[in-house]
Coordinates of C-alpha atoms and ligand atoms in Angstrom, one line a residue:
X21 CA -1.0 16.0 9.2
X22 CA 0.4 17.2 5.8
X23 CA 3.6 18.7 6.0
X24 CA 4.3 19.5 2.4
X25 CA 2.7 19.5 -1.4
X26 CA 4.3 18.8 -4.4
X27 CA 2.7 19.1 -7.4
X28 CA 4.5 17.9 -10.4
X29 CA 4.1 19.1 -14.0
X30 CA 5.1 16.3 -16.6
X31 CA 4.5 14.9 -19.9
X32 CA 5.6 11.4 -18.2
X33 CA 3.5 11.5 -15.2
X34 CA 4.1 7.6 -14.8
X35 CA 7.9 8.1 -14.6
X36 CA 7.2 9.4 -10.6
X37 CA 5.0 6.2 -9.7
X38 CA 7.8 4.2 -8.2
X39 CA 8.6 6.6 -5.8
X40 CA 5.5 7.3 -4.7
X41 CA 4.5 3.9 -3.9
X42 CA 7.8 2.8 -2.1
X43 CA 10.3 3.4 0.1
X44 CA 10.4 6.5 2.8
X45 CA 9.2 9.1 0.6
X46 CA 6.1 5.9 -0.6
X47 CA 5.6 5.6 3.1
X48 CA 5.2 9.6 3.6
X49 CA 2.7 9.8 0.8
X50 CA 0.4 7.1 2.5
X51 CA 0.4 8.4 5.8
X52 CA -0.1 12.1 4.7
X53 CA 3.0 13.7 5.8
X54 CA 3.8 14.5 1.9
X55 CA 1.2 14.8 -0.8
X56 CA 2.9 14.4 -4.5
X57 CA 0.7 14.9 -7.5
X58 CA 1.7 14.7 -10.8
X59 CA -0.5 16.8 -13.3
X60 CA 0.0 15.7 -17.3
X61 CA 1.0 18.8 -19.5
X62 CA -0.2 16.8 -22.6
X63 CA -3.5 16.7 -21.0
X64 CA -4.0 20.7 -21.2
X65 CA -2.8 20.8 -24.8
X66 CA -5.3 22.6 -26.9
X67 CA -3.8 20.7 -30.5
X68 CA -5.7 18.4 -31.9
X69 CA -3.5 15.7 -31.6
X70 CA -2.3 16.8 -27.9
X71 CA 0.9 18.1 -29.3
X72 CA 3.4 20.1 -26.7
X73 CA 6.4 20.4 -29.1
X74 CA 7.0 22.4 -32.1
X75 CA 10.0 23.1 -34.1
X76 CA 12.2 26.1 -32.7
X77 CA 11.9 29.7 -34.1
X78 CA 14.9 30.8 -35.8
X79 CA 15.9 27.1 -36.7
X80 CA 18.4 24.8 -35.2
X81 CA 17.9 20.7 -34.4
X82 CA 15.6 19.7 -31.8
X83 CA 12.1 20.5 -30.6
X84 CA 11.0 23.0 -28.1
X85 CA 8.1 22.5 -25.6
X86 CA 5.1 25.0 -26.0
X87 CA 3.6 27.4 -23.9
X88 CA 0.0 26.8 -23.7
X89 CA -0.3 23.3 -22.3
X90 CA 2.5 24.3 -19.7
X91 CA 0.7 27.2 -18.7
X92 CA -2.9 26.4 -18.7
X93 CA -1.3 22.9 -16.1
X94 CA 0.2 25.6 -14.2
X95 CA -3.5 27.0 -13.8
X96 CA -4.9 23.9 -13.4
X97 CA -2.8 23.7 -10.0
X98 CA -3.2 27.3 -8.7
X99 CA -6.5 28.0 -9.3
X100 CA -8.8 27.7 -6.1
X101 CA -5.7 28.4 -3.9
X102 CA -5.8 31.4 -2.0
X103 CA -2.0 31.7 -2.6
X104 CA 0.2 31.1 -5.3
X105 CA 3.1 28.2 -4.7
X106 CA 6.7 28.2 -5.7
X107 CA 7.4 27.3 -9.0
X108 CA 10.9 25.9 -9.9
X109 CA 11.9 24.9 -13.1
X110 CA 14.5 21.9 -13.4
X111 CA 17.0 23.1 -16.2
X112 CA 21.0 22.8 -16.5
X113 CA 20.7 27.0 -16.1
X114 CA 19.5 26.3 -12.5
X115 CA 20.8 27.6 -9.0
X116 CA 22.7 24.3 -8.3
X117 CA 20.5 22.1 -5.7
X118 CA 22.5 21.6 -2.7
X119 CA 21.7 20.6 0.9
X120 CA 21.6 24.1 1.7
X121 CA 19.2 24.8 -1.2
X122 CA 17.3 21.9 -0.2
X123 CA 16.8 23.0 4.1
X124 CA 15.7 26.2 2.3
X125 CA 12.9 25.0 -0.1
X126 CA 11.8 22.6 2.5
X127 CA 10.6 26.1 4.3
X128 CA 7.9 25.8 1.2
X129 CA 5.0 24.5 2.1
X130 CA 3.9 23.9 -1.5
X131 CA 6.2 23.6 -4.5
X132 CA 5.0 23.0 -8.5
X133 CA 8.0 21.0 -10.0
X134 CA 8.0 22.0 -13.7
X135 CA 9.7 19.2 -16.1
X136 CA 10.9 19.7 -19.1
X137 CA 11.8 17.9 -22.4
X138 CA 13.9 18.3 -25.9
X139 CA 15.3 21.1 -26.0
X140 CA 13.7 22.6 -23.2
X141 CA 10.4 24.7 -22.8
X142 CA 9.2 28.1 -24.6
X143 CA 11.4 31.3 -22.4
X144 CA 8.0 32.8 -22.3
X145 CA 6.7 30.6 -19.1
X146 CA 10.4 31.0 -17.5
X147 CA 9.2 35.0 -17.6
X148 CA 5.5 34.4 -16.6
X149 CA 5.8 32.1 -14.3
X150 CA 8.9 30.5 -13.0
X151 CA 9.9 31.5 -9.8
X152 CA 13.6 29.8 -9.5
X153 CA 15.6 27.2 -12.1
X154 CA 17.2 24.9 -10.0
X155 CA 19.9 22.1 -11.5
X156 CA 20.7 18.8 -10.2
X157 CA 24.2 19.4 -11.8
X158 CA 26.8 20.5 -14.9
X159 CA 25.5 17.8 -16.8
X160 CA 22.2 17.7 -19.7
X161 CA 19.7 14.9 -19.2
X162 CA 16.8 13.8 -21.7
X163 CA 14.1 15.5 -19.0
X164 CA 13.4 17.3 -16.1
X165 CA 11.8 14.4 -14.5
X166 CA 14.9 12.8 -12.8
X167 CA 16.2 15.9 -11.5
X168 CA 12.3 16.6 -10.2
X169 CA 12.9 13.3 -8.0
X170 CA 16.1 13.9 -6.8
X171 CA 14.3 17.3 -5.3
X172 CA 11.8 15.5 -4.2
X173 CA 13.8 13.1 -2.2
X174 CA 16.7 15.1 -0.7
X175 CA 13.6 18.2 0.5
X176 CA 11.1 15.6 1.4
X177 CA 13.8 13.3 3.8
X178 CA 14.4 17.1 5.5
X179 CA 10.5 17.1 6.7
X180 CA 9.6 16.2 10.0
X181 CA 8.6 12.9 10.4
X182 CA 9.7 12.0 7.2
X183 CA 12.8 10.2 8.6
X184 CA 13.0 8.4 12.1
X185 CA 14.3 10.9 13.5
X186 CA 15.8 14.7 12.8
X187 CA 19.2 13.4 14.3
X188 CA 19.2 11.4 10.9
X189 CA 19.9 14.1 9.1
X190 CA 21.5 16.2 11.1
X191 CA 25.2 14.8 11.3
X192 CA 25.6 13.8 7.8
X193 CA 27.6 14.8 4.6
X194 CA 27.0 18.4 3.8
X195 CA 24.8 19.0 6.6
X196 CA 27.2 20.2 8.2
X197 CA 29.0 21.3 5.6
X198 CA 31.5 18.5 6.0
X199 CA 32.0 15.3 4.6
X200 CA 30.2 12.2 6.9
X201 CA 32.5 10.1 8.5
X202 CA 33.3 6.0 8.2
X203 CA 30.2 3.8 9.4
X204 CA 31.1 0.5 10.4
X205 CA 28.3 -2.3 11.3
X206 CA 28.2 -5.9 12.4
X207 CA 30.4 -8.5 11.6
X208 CA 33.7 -7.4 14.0
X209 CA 35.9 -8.6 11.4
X210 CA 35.2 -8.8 8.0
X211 CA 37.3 -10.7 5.4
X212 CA 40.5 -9.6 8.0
X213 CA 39.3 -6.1 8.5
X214 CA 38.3 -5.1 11.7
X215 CA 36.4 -2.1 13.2
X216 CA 37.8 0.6 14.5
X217 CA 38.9 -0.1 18.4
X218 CA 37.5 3.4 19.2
X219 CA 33.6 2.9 18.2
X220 CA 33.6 -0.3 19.9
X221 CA 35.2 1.7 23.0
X222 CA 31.7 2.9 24.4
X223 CA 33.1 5.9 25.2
X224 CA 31.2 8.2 23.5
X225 CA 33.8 11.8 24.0
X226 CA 36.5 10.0 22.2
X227 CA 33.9 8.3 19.4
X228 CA 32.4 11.9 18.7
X229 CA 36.0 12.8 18.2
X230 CA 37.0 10.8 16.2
X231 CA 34.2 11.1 14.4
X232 CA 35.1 15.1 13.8
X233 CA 38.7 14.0 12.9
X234 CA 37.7 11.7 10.3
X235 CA 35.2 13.9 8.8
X236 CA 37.6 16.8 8.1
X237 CA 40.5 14.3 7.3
X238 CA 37.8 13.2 4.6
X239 CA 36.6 16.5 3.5
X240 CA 40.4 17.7 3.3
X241 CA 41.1 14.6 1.4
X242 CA 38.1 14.1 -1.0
X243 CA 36.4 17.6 -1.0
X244 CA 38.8 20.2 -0.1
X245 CA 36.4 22.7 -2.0
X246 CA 33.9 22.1 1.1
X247 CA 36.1 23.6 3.7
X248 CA 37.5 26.7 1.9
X249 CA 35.5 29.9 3.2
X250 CA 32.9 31.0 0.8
X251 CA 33.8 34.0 -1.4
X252 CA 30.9 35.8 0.3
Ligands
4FV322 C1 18.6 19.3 -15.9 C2 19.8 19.3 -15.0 C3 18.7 18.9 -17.3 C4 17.9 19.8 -20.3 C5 17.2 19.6 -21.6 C6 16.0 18.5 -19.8 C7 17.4 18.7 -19.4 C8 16.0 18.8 -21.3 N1 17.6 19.7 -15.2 N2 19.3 19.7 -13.8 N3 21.0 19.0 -15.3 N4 17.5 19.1 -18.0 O1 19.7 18.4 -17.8 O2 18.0 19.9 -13.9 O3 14.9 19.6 -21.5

């Protein structure tokens, strides 16, 4: 039963096959929980020699993608649908993407990832058709593709049946708007470091608190930011 669409718009479709073919998000794809297209912008370029670039009006280094193919992919998608799906831009202007951001766009049945390249794309599709630039972070890549995965992965792991199980999500870093706390696994002792006497206790009260405690001593120590209230 599918659970969610992606359609990705790209002028390195091939970029995105890894994913698609392994791992949990690979495994979601082949048993029709998530459907991920990709849908080549170069294809829909009406230049003679499949351009989607050209030099920036008013000057200045670097080469801006063009409207037309973008747009006419963008149709290529929506066209036949009897509704019209999110479209989110990956760009360093973005809303940040966060794991709050993420439980919210995973409300979307149907998203269009738009990529972008040089020095980014024409502003003329941000107006026509962009519904939300999200960023993966303060930081300027080559392409939007990257941050289109990273989407990808942290909304897709939030779909049901996507992971084992919800609880796998549910207590983890920033779910709960705290930091996760330590995992240890077998052996006992590892090179003279043991496990913590408390998780192999069985006593499950005292393990779920310590397992609070050490997630606020964490988030106090490594992301203090994380537990000051929000301006709002
Ligand atoms: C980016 C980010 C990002 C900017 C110029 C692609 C690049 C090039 N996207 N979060 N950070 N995009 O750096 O989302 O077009």
């Amino acid at each position: 039963m599918l659970c969610m669409r992606f359609d990705v718009l790209t002028i390195f479709p091939d970029m995105f096959t890894p994913i698609l073919m392994d791992s949990i998000i690979g495994r979601a794809v082949k048993s029709g929980i998530l459907e991920i297209n990709t849908i080549n912008i170069r294809d829909f370029s009406k230049d003679k020699h499949f351009k989607t670039d050209d030099y920036p009006y008013g000057g200045g280094s670097g080469m801006v993608m063009t409207p037309q193919p973008i747009y006419d992919a963008w149709q290529s998608v929506v066209n036949g649908l009897d509704y019209v799906p999110k479209l989110v831009y990956l760009s360093p202007q973005g809303n940040c993407l966060t794991q709050k951001k993420a439980l919210e766009l995973r409300e979307e049945k149907h998203i269009v990832l738009l990529c972008g390249h040089y020095e980014g794309i024409d502003e003329r599709i941000i107006e026509l058709i962009v519904d939300e630039e999200v960023s993966i972070g303060d930081y300027v890549l080559t392409g939007g593709e990257l941050p289109a995965m990273v989407l990808i992965d942290c909304v897709s792991r939030l779909v049901p049946g996507v992971l084992p199980s919800e609880e796998a999500f549910s207590n983890e870093s920033h779910y709960s708007g705290l930091l996760e706390y330590p995992q240890y696994t077998r052996p006992y002792d590892f090179m003279g470091k043991t496990v913590p006497e408390t998780l192999i206790s069985g006593h499950h009260a005292n393990i779920d608190k310590w397992r609070q405690e050490m997630s606020l001593k964490r988030t106090a120590q490594k992301r203090p930011d994380l537990l000051k209230p929000s301006p709002l």
